[in-house]
Amino acid sequence: MCWKWLLVAGGLLAAFSSVAAEKVEFKPGEVWKDTDGEVINAHGGGVLFHDGRYYWFGEVKDRGATSRSGISCYSSANLSDWKNEGIALSVVLADSESEIQPGCIMERPKVIYNRRTGKFVMWFHLELKDRGYEAARTGVAVSDSVTGPFKYLRSYRPNAGVWPMNVAEKYKESGGDEYMKFLRRDLEGGQMSRDMTLFVDDDGTAYHIHAAEENYTLNISELSDDYTSFTDRWVRILPGGHNEAPAILKQNGKYFMITSGCTGWAPNEARLHVTGSLFGKWKYRGNPCIGKDAELTFHSQSTYILPVEGKRDTFIFMADRWKPHNLSDSRYIWLPVTFRSGAPSLRWEDAWSL
Ligand code: GAL
């Protein structure tokens, strides 16, 4: 072969391998390392796209459930190579009065950007030190910069003293479904808020979706214009459904929510729900998972559904495969969402690319 052909072939090979190197590949369940070669520690997390980069926020886990450092942040341009941006929201050391002192529990952090204020707002499930999961609060923190440091503002039992919009007057005293006893019990002090997610609708209105009523019911609560408090507009949905780990996507004007059942760290069957309006009636649409281990969500639990920037109808289902004996070894299960008969579905893949 003449040297010119060798050059052309070499060039083609180089071009091909650089394209191949660009290909973003996901290997659900395998150990996932950051760009420093350290295992990514961002559990129960969520991802925000901002100014051309993705930011992944998650729980920094040690062996147990309690927080010793706080909420981590990693950033990436391609969703595969993640740079450790450090601790976005730190626990407060040396202040035994702080709600976020080491030993508290900080779970399922989600961050959204408020265009009006130019601030990043983080909400997370907060449990107070030495009280197990009984406090059932939600915490909020803000930052001027996406990677933090976030400043902790306060925690809430949401909607104290406010009836949900979808409870009829006649049920305020008694009657209705049996889980309303928890609604009434918590009316004055505020509703419970455990597993949670955030969702920003197309018009910029943000919603906080949280497990309430001893985890029997999900509440959807509208956030204020600056996203740091509640507006008093809220509904309770799927009472008695016992849903946790809510993750939501919007497609073609419909809202789809994937949740888990309530079996702690142990996996169970995912549930798909759909509605045409967030404050409207939600319908159960079965298990979105298909194939082997579909009844256990492929041994994982939902945490977030990530819309891929610039790709229409392309979403990644993010879940955690918890390792209860050493939570820091829990694995990330990221799977592509495919639409079958207009509804999201999930299939296991050992390896897949965008
Ligand atoms: C799960 C929940 C996790 C964590 C765990 C504690 O059901 O989704 O975020 O709270 O329970 O047992």
mmCIF file of C-alpha atoms and ligand atoms in Angstrom:
data_model
loop_
_atom_site.group_PDB
_atom_site.id
_atom_site.type_symbol
_atom_site.label_atom_id
_atom_site.label_comp_id
_atom_site.label_asym_id
_atom_site.label_seq_id
_atom_site.Cartn_x
_atom_site.Cartn_y
_atom_site.Cartn_z
ATOM 1 C CA MET A 1 0.000 0.000 0.000
ATOM 2 C CA CYS A 2 1.353 3.399 -0.878
ATOM 3 C CA TRP A 3 2.086 5.839 1.946
ATOM 4 C CA LYS A 4 -0.821 8.105 0.914
ATOM 5 C CA TRP A 5 -3.323 5.297 1.465
ATOM 6 C CA LEU A 6 -1.710 4.517 4.787
ATOM 7 C CA LEU A 7 -2.203 8.127 5.835
ATOM 8 C CA VAL A 8 -5.866 8.103 4.760
ATOM 9 C CA ALA A 9 -6.496 4.800 6.582
ATOM 10 C CA GLY A 10 -4.699 6.104 9.681
ATOM 11 C CA GLY A 11 -6.756 9.306 9.588
ATOM 12 C CA LEU A 12 -10.004 7.362 9.292
ATOM 13 C CA LEU A 13 -9.020 5.124 12.190
ATOM 14 C CA ALA A 14 -8.155 8.148 14.350
ATOM 15 C CA ALA A 15 -11.463 9.839 13.433
ATOM 16 C CA PHE A 16 -13.381 6.632 14.208
ATOM 17 C CA SER A 17 -11.716 6.071 17.552
ATOM 18 C CA SER A 18 -12.326 9.679 18.637
ATOM 19 C CA VAL A 19 -16.017 9.257 17.773
ATOM 20 C CA ALA A 20 -15.993 5.959 19.666
ATOM 21 C CA ALA A 21 -14.320 7.683 22.632
ATOM 22 C CA GLU A 22 -17.101 10.308 22.586
ATOM 23 C CA LYS A 23 -19.779 7.649 22.838
ATOM 24 C CA VAL A 24 -21.418 7.891 26.233
ATOM 25 C CA GLU A 25 -21.835 4.450 27.734
ATOM 26 C CA PHE A 26 -23.701 3.497 30.900
ATOM 27 C CA LYS A 27 -23.179 0.261 32.820
ATOM 28 C CA PRO A 28 -25.975 0.093 35.375
ATOM 29 C CA GLY A 29 -24.994 -1.463 38.691
ATOM 30 C CA GLU A 30 -21.238 -1.363 38.108
ATOM 31 C CA VAL A 31 -18.904 0.686 40.281
ATOM 32 C CA TRP A 32 -18.970 4.205 38.781
ATOM 33 C CA LYS A 33 -15.858 6.331 39.297
ATOM 34 C CA ASP A 34 -15.411 10.079 38.957
ATOM 35 C CA THR A 35 -12.705 11.774 36.870
ATOM 36 C CA ASP A 36 -10.253 11.448 39.822
ATOM 37 C CA GLY A 37 -10.789 7.682 39.892
ATOM 38 C CA GLU A 38 -12.804 7.801 43.144
ATOM 39 C CA VAL A 39 -16.159 6.038 43.475
ATOM 40 C CA ILE A 40 -19.031 8.515 42.971
ATOM 41 C CA ASN A 41 -20.880 9.156 46.249
ATOM 42 C CA ALA A 42 -24.193 10.798 45.274
ATOM 43 C CA HIS A 43 -27.080 8.544 46.314
ATOM 44 C CA GLY A 44 -30.816 9.245 46.151
ATOM 45 C CA GLY A 45 -29.843 12.054 43.839
ATOM 46 C CA GLY A 46 -31.100 14.302 41.108
ATOM 47 C CA VAL A 47 -29.527 16.100 38.156
ATOM 48 C CA LEU A 48 -29.815 19.747 37.077
ATOM 49 C CA PHE A 49 -28.752 20.955 33.622
ATOM 50 C CA HIS A 50 -27.383 24.483 33.716
ATOM 51 C CA ASP A 51 -25.342 26.501 31.186
ATOM 52 C CA GLY A 52 -24.191 23.521 29.140
ATOM 53 C CA ARG A 53 -23.314 21.199 32.044
ATOM 54 C CA TYR A 54 -25.106 18.603 34.118
ATOM 55 C CA TYR A 55 -24.866 18.766 37.917
ATOM 56 C CA TRP A 56 -25.568 15.643 39.925
ATOM 57 C CA PHE A 57 -26.464 16.196 43.593
ATOM 58 C CA GLY A 58 -26.735 13.284 45.986
ATOM 59 C CA GLU A 59 -26.446 11.928 49.492
ATOM 60 C CA VAL A 60 -22.895 11.330 50.653
ATOM 61 C CA LYS A 61 -23.275 7.918 52.243
ATOM 62 C CA ASP A 62 -21.063 6.242 54.812
ATOM 63 C CA ARG A 63 -21.904 2.735 55.969
ATOM 64 C CA GLY A 64 -25.095 3.830 57.754
ATOM 65 C CA ALA A 65 -27.998 6.133 56.996
ATOM 66 C CA THR A 66 -26.926 9.183 58.988
ATOM 67 C CA SER A 67 -25.077 12.072 57.361
ATOM 68 C CA ARG A 68 -21.573 12.903 58.401
ATOM 69 C CA SER A 69 -20.723 15.306 55.582
ATOM 70 C CA GLY A 70 -23.828 16.393 53.633
ATOM 71 C CA ILE A 71 -24.841 16.621 49.995
ATOM 72 C CA SER A 72 -22.323 16.119 47.193
ATOM 73 C CA CYS A 73 -22.144 17.674 43.737
ATOM 74 C CA TYR A 74 -20.528 16.288 40.593
ATOM 75 C CA SER A 75 -20.538 17.925 37.158
ATOM 76 C CA SER A 76 -20.346 16.558 33.631
ATOM 77 C CA ALA A 77 -20.709 17.675 30.036
ATOM 78 C CA ASN A 78 -21.591 14.208 28.725
ATOM 79 C CA LEU A 79 -23.408 12.442 31.627
ATOM 80 C CA SER A 80 -20.685 9.829 31.827
ATOM 81 C CA ASP A 81 -17.513 11.553 33.058
ATOM 82 C CA TRP A 82 -18.250 13.214 36.392
ATOM 83 C CA LYS A 83 -15.963 15.697 38.096
ATOM 84 C CA ASN A 84 -16.221 15.920 41.874
ATOM 85 C CA GLU A 85 -17.258 19.493 42.721
ATOM 86 C CA GLY A 86 -17.086 18.805 46.460
ATOM 87 C CA ILE A 87 -19.760 19.150 49.133
ATOM 88 C CA ALA A 88 -22.590 21.412 47.954
ATOM 89 C CA LEU A 89 -24.372 21.539 51.318
ATOM 90 C CA SER A 90 -22.313 20.678 54.347
ATOM 91 C CA VAL A 91 -23.548 19.462 57.704
ATOM 92 C CA VAL A 92 -22.928 22.099 60.389
ATOM 93 C CA LEU A 93 -20.103 21.077 62.691
ATOM 94 C CA ALA A 94 -19.771 22.136 66.312
ATOM 95 C CA ASP A 95 -23.354 23.386 66.718
ATOM 96 C CA SER A 96 -25.492 20.993 68.702
ATOM 97 C CA GLU A 97 -28.556 23.186 67.985
ATOM 98 C CA SER A 98 -28.241 22.852 64.207
ATOM 99 C CA GLU A 99 -30.887 20.775 62.429
ATOM 100 C CA ILE A 100 -28.204 19.634 59.989
ATOM 101 C CA GLN A 101 -25.510 18.601 62.445
ATOM 102 C CA PRO A 102 -23.635 15.328 61.830
ATOM 103 C CA GLY A 103 -25.909 12.429 62.757
ATOM 104 C CA CYS A 104 -28.973 13.941 61.104
ATOM 105 C CA ILE A 105 -30.299 12.209 57.972
ATOM 106 C CA MET A 106 -30.267 14.103 54.656
ATOM 107 C CA GLU A 107 -31.885 12.201 51.810
ATOM 108 C CA ARG A 108 -33.031 12.615 48.196
ATOM 109 C CA PRO A 109 -31.675 16.136 47.523
ATOM 110 C CA LYS A 110 -32.964 17.881 44.400
ATOM 111 C CA VAL A 111 -31.769 21.246 43.066
ATOM 112 C CA ILE A 112 -33.661 23.635 40.793
ATOM 113 C CA TYR A 113 -32.723 27.012 39.349
ATOM 114 C CA ASN A 114 -34.923 30.043 39.923
ATOM 115 C CA ARG A 115 -34.757 32.432 36.944
ATOM 116 C CA ARG A 116 -36.419 35.235 38.869
ATOM 117 C CA THR A 117 -33.881 35.339 41.724
ATOM 118 C CA GLY A 118 -30.912 33.805 39.888
ATOM 119 C CA LYS A 119 -30.481 31.407 42.825
ATOM 120 C CA PHE A 120 -30.161 27.654 42.997
ATOM 121 C CA VAL A 121 -32.563 26.077 45.470
ATOM 122 C CA MET A 122 -32.030 22.680 47.082
ATOM 123 C CA TRP A 123 -34.703 20.706 48.931
ATOM 124 C CA PHE A 124 -34.097 17.429 50.693
ATOM 125 C CA HIS A 125 -35.673 15.030 53.174
ATOM 126 C CA LEU A 126 -34.411 15.859 56.656
ATOM 127 C CA GLU A 127 -34.503 13.750 59.788
ATOM 128 C CA LEU A 128 -33.172 15.154 63.040
ATOM 129 C CA LYS A 129 -30.282 13.602 64.923
ATOM 130 C CA ASP A 130 -31.163 10.636 67.167
ATOM 131 C CA ARG A 131 -34.836 10.618 66.147
ATOM 132 C CA GLY A 132 -34.785 7.947 63.441
ATOM 133 C CA TYR A 133 -37.319 8.810 60.745
ATOM 134 C CA GLU A 134 -39.955 10.358 63.010
ATOM 135 C CA ALA A 135 -39.367 14.085 62.318
ATOM 136 C CA ALA A 136 -40.364 13.691 58.622
ATOM 137 C CA ARG A 137 -39.319 17.203 57.578
ATOM 138 C CA THR A 138 -38.114 18.806 54.383
ATOM 139 C CA GLY A 139 -35.117 21.143 54.378
ATOM 140 C CA VAL A 140 -34.299 23.973 52.001
ATOM 141 C CA ALA A 141 -30.996 25.635 51.133
ATOM 142 C CA VAL A 142 -29.942 28.252 48.540
ATOM 143 C CA SER A 143 -26.815 29.192 46.643
ATOM 144 C CA ASP A 144 -25.693 31.821 44.124
ATOM 145 C CA SER A 145 -23.477 29.267 42.432
ATOM 146 C CA VAL A 146 -24.636 25.920 41.104
ATOM 147 C CA THR A 147 -21.967 23.891 42.874
ATOM 148 C CA GLY A 148 -22.542 25.684 46.194
ATOM 149 C CA PRO A 149 -21.757 26.238 48.941
ATOM 150 C CA PHE A 150 -25.499 26.131 49.662
ATOM 151 C CA LYS A 151 -26.723 28.034 52.700
ATOM 152 C CA TYR A 152 -29.235 26.144 54.821
ATOM 153 C CA LEU A 153 -32.382 28.203 55.405
ATOM 154 C CA ARG A 154 -34.849 26.116 57.418
ATOM 155 C CA SER A 155 -36.946 22.963 57.485
ATOM 156 C CA TYR A 156 -40.692 22.454 57.234
ATOM 157 C CA ARG A 157 -43.556 20.186 57.984
ATOM 158 C CA PRO A 158 -45.344 21.565 54.875
ATOM 159 C CA ASN A 159 -48.725 23.295 54.716
ATOM 160 C CA ALA A 160 -49.373 23.795 58.445
ATOM 161 C CA GLY A 161 -52.966 24.867 59.018
ATOM 162 C CA VAL A 162 -53.917 24.554 55.335
ATOM 163 C CA TRP A 163 -56.391 22.043 53.931
ATOM 164 C CA PRO A 164 -55.522 20.440 50.590
ATOM 165 C CA MET A 165 -57.475 21.735 47.588
ATOM 166 C CA ASN A 166 -58.949 18.305 46.901
ATOM 167 C CA VAL A 167 -60.608 17.569 50.245
ATOM 168 C CA ALA A 168 -64.315 18.324 50.249
ATOM 169 C CA GLU A 169 -65.684 20.538 53.013
ATOM 170 C CA LYS A 170 -67.845 17.676 54.303
ATOM 171 C CA TYR A 171 -64.750 15.557 55.124
ATOM 172 C CA LYS A 172 -62.930 18.168 57.150
ATOM 173 C CA GLU A 173 -64.470 17.002 60.432
ATOM 174 C CA SER A 174 -64.704 13.279 59.767
ATOM 175 C CA GLY A 175 -65.237 10.623 57.125
ATOM 176 C CA GLY A 176 -63.487 10.356 53.781
ATOM 177 C CA ASP A 177 -60.762 7.773 53.226
ATOM 178 C CA GLU A 178 -59.144 6.195 56.257
ATOM 179 C CA TYR A 179 -55.790 7.998 55.778
ATOM 180 C CA MET A 180 -57.446 11.343 56.399
ATOM 181 C CA LYS A 181 -56.970 10.633 60.084
ATOM 182 C CA PHE A 182 -53.270 11.418 59.534
ATOM 183 C CA LEU A 183 -54.123 14.510 57.495
ATOM 184 C CA ARG A 184 -56.289 15.814 60.348
ATOM 185 C CA ARG A 185 -53.719 14.822 62.989
ATOM 186 C CA ASP A 186 -50.991 16.796 61.157
ATOM 187 C CA LEU A 187 -53.099 19.727 60.012
ATOM 188 C CA GLU A 188 -51.958 22.106 62.688
ATOM 189 C CA GLY A 189 -48.257 21.234 62.812
ATOM 190 C CA GLY A 190 -47.809 20.571 59.095
ATOM 191 C CA GLN A 191 -47.888 17.434 56.986
ATOM 192 C CA MET A 192 -45.144 14.816 57.068
ATOM 193 C CA SER A 193 -42.536 15.011 54.330
ATOM 194 C CA ARG A 194 -40.263 12.023 53.760
ATOM 195 C CA ASP A 195 -39.191 10.726 50.291
ATOM 196 C CA MET A 196 -39.437 13.652 47.904
ATOM 197 C CA THR A 197 -38.699 15.137 44.525
ATOM 198 C CA LEU A 198 -39.084 18.510 42.814
ATOM 199 C CA PHE A 199 -40.633 19.269 39.464
ATOM 200 C CA VAL A 200 -40.541 22.563 37.544
ATOM 201 C CA ASP A 201 -43.345 22.864 35.027
ATOM 202 C CA ASP A 202 -43.079 24.618 31.649
ATOM 203 C CA ASP A 203 -44.470 27.850 33.110
ATOM 204 C CA GLY A 204 -41.725 27.950 35.765
ATOM 205 C CA THR A 205 -43.998 26.908 38.653
ATOM 206 C CA ALA A 206 -42.214 24.458 40.921
ATOM 207 C CA TYR A 207 -43.771 21.610 42.898
ATOM 208 C CA HIS A 208 -42.540 19.644 45.898
ATOM 209 C CA ILE A 209 -43.808 16.057 45.824
ATOM 210 C CA HIS A 210 -43.449 14.207 49.104
ATOM 211 C CA ALA A 211 -44.533 11.107 50.998
ATOM 212 C CA ALA A 212 -46.904 12.119 53.821
ATOM 213 C CA GLU A 213 -49.526 10.567 56.125
ATOM 214 C CA GLU A 214 -47.129 7.882 57.470
ATOM 215 C CA ASN A 215 -46.103 7.208 53.845
ATOM 216 C CA TYR A 216 -49.639 6.202 52.838
ATOM 217 C CA THR A 217 -50.261 9.284 50.690
ATOM 218 C CA LEU A 218 -48.250 11.531 48.371
ATOM 219 C CA ASN A 219 -48.707 15.283 48.600
ATOM 220 C CA ILE A 220 -48.018 17.691 45.752
ATOM 221 C CA SER A 221 -47.317 21.164 47.077
ATOM 222 C CA GLU A 222 -46.732 24.269 44.988
ATOM 223 C CA LEU A 223 -43.612 26.269 45.846
ATOM 224 C CA SER A 224 -43.496 30.060 46.159
ATOM 225 C CA ASP A 225 -42.111 32.225 43.327
ATOM 226 C CA ASP A 226 -38.606 32.082 44.798
ATOM 227 C CA TYR A 227 -38.966 28.310 45.366
ATOM 228 C CA THR A 228 -37.997 28.513 49.068
ATOM 229 C CA SER A 229 -41.435 28.126 50.713
ATOM 230 C CA PHE A 230 -44.945 26.801 50.068
ATOM 231 C CA THR A 231 -47.900 28.722 48.598
ATOM 232 C CA ASP A 232 -50.745 26.882 50.386
ATOM 233 C CA ARG A 233 -51.860 25.341 47.085
ATOM 234 C CA TRP A 234 -51.554 21.620 47.481
ATOM 235 C CA VAL A 235 -53.280 18.299 46.932
ATOM 236 C CA ARG A 236 -53.010 14.829 48.407
ATOM 237 C CA ILE A 237 -52.893 12.039 45.822
ATOM 238 C CA LEU A 238 -53.137 8.245 45.768
ATOM 239 C CA PRO A 239 -54.196 7.943 49.448
ATOM 240 C CA GLY A 240 -53.443 4.483 50.789
ATOM 241 C CA GLY A 241 -51.149 3.826 47.805
ATOM 242 C CA HIS A 242 -48.091 3.599 50.073
ATOM 243 C CA ASN A 243 -45.779 5.211 47.533
ATOM 244 C CA GLU A 244 -42.201 6.349 48.041
ATOM 245 C CA ALA A 245 -39.291 7.502 45.891
ATOM 246 C CA PRO A 246 -41.317 9.679 43.467
ATOM 247 C CA ALA A 247 -39.697 10.545 40.120
ATOM 248 C CA ILE A 248 -41.556 12.481 37.466
ATOM 249 C CA LEU A 249 -41.396 13.343 33.773
ATOM 250 C CA LYS A 250 -43.622 15.327 31.434
ATOM 251 C CA GLN A 251 -44.179 14.272 27.859
ATOM 252 C CA ASN A 252 -46.785 15.395 25.330
ATOM 253 C CA GLY A 253 -48.707 17.299 27.989
ATOM 254 C CA LYS A 254 -48.960 14.291 30.312
ATOM 255 C CA TYR A 255 -47.229 13.881 33.662
ATOM 256 C CA PHE A 256 -45.883 10.423 34.440
ATOM 257 C CA MET A 257 -44.692 9.508 37.900
ATOM 258 C CA ILE A 258 -42.755 6.411 38.853
ATOM 259 C CA THR A 259 -42.737 5.472 42.532
ATOM 260 C CA SER A 260 -41.721 2.507 44.648
ATOM 261 C CA GLY A 261 -43.621 0.722 47.358
ATOM 262 C CA CYS A 262 -42.541 1.046 50.999
ATOM 263 C CA THR A 263 -40.077 -1.698 51.917
ATOM 264 C CA GLY A 264 -37.203 0.416 53.255
ATOM 265 C CA TRP A 265 -33.874 -0.338 51.543
ATOM 266 C CA ALA A 266 -35.221 -3.570 50.028
ATOM 267 C CA PRO A 267 -36.355 -3.287 46.408
ATOM 268 C CA ASN A 268 -39.967 -3.765 45.335
ATOM 269 C CA GLU A 269 -42.089 -3.349 42.227
ATOM 270 C CA ALA A 270 -42.133 0.135 40.669
ATOM 271 C CA ARG A 271 -45.485 1.782 39.953
ATOM 272 C CA LEU A 272 -46.349 4.100 37.094
ATOM 273 C CA HIS A 273 -49.014 6.788 37.487
ATOM 274 C CA VAL A 274 -50.305 9.320 34.985
ATOM 275 C CA THR A 275 -52.301 12.531 34.974
ATOM 276 C CA GLY A 276 -53.111 15.383 32.615
ATOM 277 C CA SER A 277 -52.866 17.914 35.423
ATOM 278 C CA LEU A 278 -50.607 17.842 38.497
ATOM 279 C CA PHE A 279 -53.462 18.845 40.804
ATOM 280 C CA GLY A 280 -55.893 16.526 39.012
ATOM 281 C CA LYS A 281 -56.696 12.855 39.375
ATOM 282 C CA TRP A 282 -53.754 10.428 39.021
ATOM 283 C CA LYS A 283 -54.281 6.992 37.501
ATOM 284 C CA TYR A 284 -52.255 3.881 38.235
ATOM 285 C CA ARG A 285 -50.792 2.375 35.045
ATOM 286 C CA GLY A 286 -49.006 -0.739 36.353
ATOM 287 C CA ASN A 287 -45.351 -1.673 36.543
ATOM 288 C CA PRO A 288 -43.232 0.222 33.984
ATOM 289 C CA CYS A 289 -40.432 -2.396 34.158
ATOM 290 C CA ILE A 290 -40.248 -5.261 31.670
ATOM 291 C CA GLY A 291 -38.229 -8.492 31.710
ATOM 292 C CA LYS A 292 -36.158 -10.322 34.283
ATOM 293 C CA ASP A 293 -36.419 -8.875 37.810
ATOM 294 C CA ALA A 294 -39.037 -6.377 36.645
ATOM 295 C CA GLU A 295 -40.980 -7.120 39.834
ATOM 296 C CA LEU A 296 -38.048 -5.734 41.856
ATOM 297 C CA THR A 297 -37.301 -2.715 39.633
ATOM 298 C CA PHE A 298 -34.119 -4.602 38.651
ATOM 299 C CA HIS A 299 -33.114 -4.554 42.351
ATOM 300 C CA SER A 300 -33.347 -0.799 42.661
ATOM 301 C CA GLN A 301 -35.535 2.106 43.739
ATOM 302 C CA SER A 302 -36.338 5.214 41.708
ATOM 303 C CA THR A 303 -34.806 8.566 42.557
ATOM 304 C CA TYR A 304 -35.110 10.867 39.520
ATOM 305 C CA ILE A 305 -35.982 11.019 35.842
ATOM 306 C CA LEU A 306 -33.450 13.068 33.933
ATOM 307 C CA PRO A 307 -34.458 14.788 30.674
ATOM 308 C CA VAL A 308 -31.484 14.647 28.282
ATOM 309 C CA GLU A 309 -30.748 18.136 26.995
ATOM 310 C CA GLY A 310 -31.323 18.739 23.316
ATOM 311 C CA LYS A 311 -32.818 15.272 22.672
ATOM 312 C CA ARG A 312 -36.550 15.238 22.338
ATOM 313 C CA ASP A 313 -38.385 12.647 24.433
ATOM 314 C CA THR A 314 -35.109 11.277 25.779
ATOM 315 C CA PHE A 315 -35.090 10.573 29.495
ATOM 316 C CA ILE A 316 -32.884 8.585 31.840
ATOM 317 C CA PHE A 317 -34.447 6.729 34.753
ATOM 318 C CA MET A 318 -32.126 7.081 37.751
ATOM 319 C CA ALA A 319 -32.407 4.617 40.616
ATOM 320 C CA ASP A 320 -30.424 3.337 43.587
ATOM 321 C CA ARG A 321 -29.508 -0.262 44.261
ATOM 322 C CA TRP A 322 -29.164 0.073 48.014
ATOM 323 C CA LYS A 323 -26.659 -1.996 49.968
ATOM 324 C CA PRO A 324 -28.132 -1.658 53.468
ATOM 325 C CA HIS A 325 -25.098 -3.182 55.239
ATOM 326 C CA ASN A 326 -22.801 -0.624 53.663
ATOM 327 C CA LEU A 327 -24.829 2.130 52.041
ATOM 328 C CA SER A 328 -21.732 3.761 50.557
ATOM 329 C CA ASP A 329 -21.432 0.719 48.272
ATOM 330 C CA SER A 330 -24.961 1.247 46.887
ATOM 331 C CA ARG A 331 -24.948 1.290 43.094
ATOM 332 C CA TYR A 332 -26.480 3.559 40.483
ATOM 333 C CA ILE A 333 -28.970 2.100 38.039
ATOM 334 C CA TRP A 334 -29.436 4.438 35.080
ATOM 335 C CA LEU A 335 -31.674 3.093 32.328
ATOM 336 C CA PRO A 336 -33.135 4.613 29.166
ATOM 337 C CA VAL A 337 -36.858 5.392 29.242
ATOM 338 C CA THR A 338 -38.663 4.038 26.196
ATOM 339 C CA PHE A 339 -42.228 4.896 25.309
ATOM 340 C CA ARG A 340 -44.610 2.003 24.601
ATOM 341 C CA SER A 341 -48.203 2.883 23.730
ATOM 342 C CA GLY A 342 -47.519 6.425 24.869
ATOM 343 C CA ALA A 343 -46.308 5.472 28.354
ATOM 344 C CA PRO A 344 -42.772 5.185 29.748
ATOM 345 C CA SER A 345 -41.289 1.734 30.151
ATOM 346 C CA LEU A 346 -37.987 0.397 31.430
ATOM 347 C CA ARG A 347 -35.943 -2.571 30.314
ATOM 348 C CA TRP A 348 -32.738 -3.837 31.857
ATOM 349 C CA GLU A 349 -29.537 -3.230 29.855
ATOM 350 C CA ASP A 350 -26.070 -4.436 30.962
ATOM 351 C CA ALA A 351 -24.585 -1.592 28.943
ATOM 352 C CA TRP A 352 -26.199 1.056 26.807
ATOM 353 C CA SER A 353 -25.405 4.384 25.223
ATOM 354 C CA LEU A 354 -27.228 7.573 24.442
HETATM 355 C C1 GAL B 1 -36.551 3.981 51.754
HETATM 356 C C2 GAL B 1 -36.435 5.395 51.231
HETATM 357 C C3 GAL B 1 -34.999 5.789 51.396
HETATM 358 C C4 GAL B 1 -34.649 5.689 52.869
HETATM 359 C C5 GAL B 1 -34.935 4.288 53.384
HETATM 360 C C6 GAL B 1 -34.690 4.158 54.866
HETATM 361 O O1 GAL B 1 -37.826 3.469 51.581
HETATM 362 O O2 GAL B 1 -36.833 5.471 49.907
HETATM 363 O O3 GAL B 1 -34.789 7.081 50.879
HETATM 364 O O4 GAL B 1 -35.408 6.624 53.583
HETATM 365 O O5 GAL B 1 -36.275 3.943 53.109
HETATM 366 O O6 GAL B 1 -35.092 2.884 55.324
#
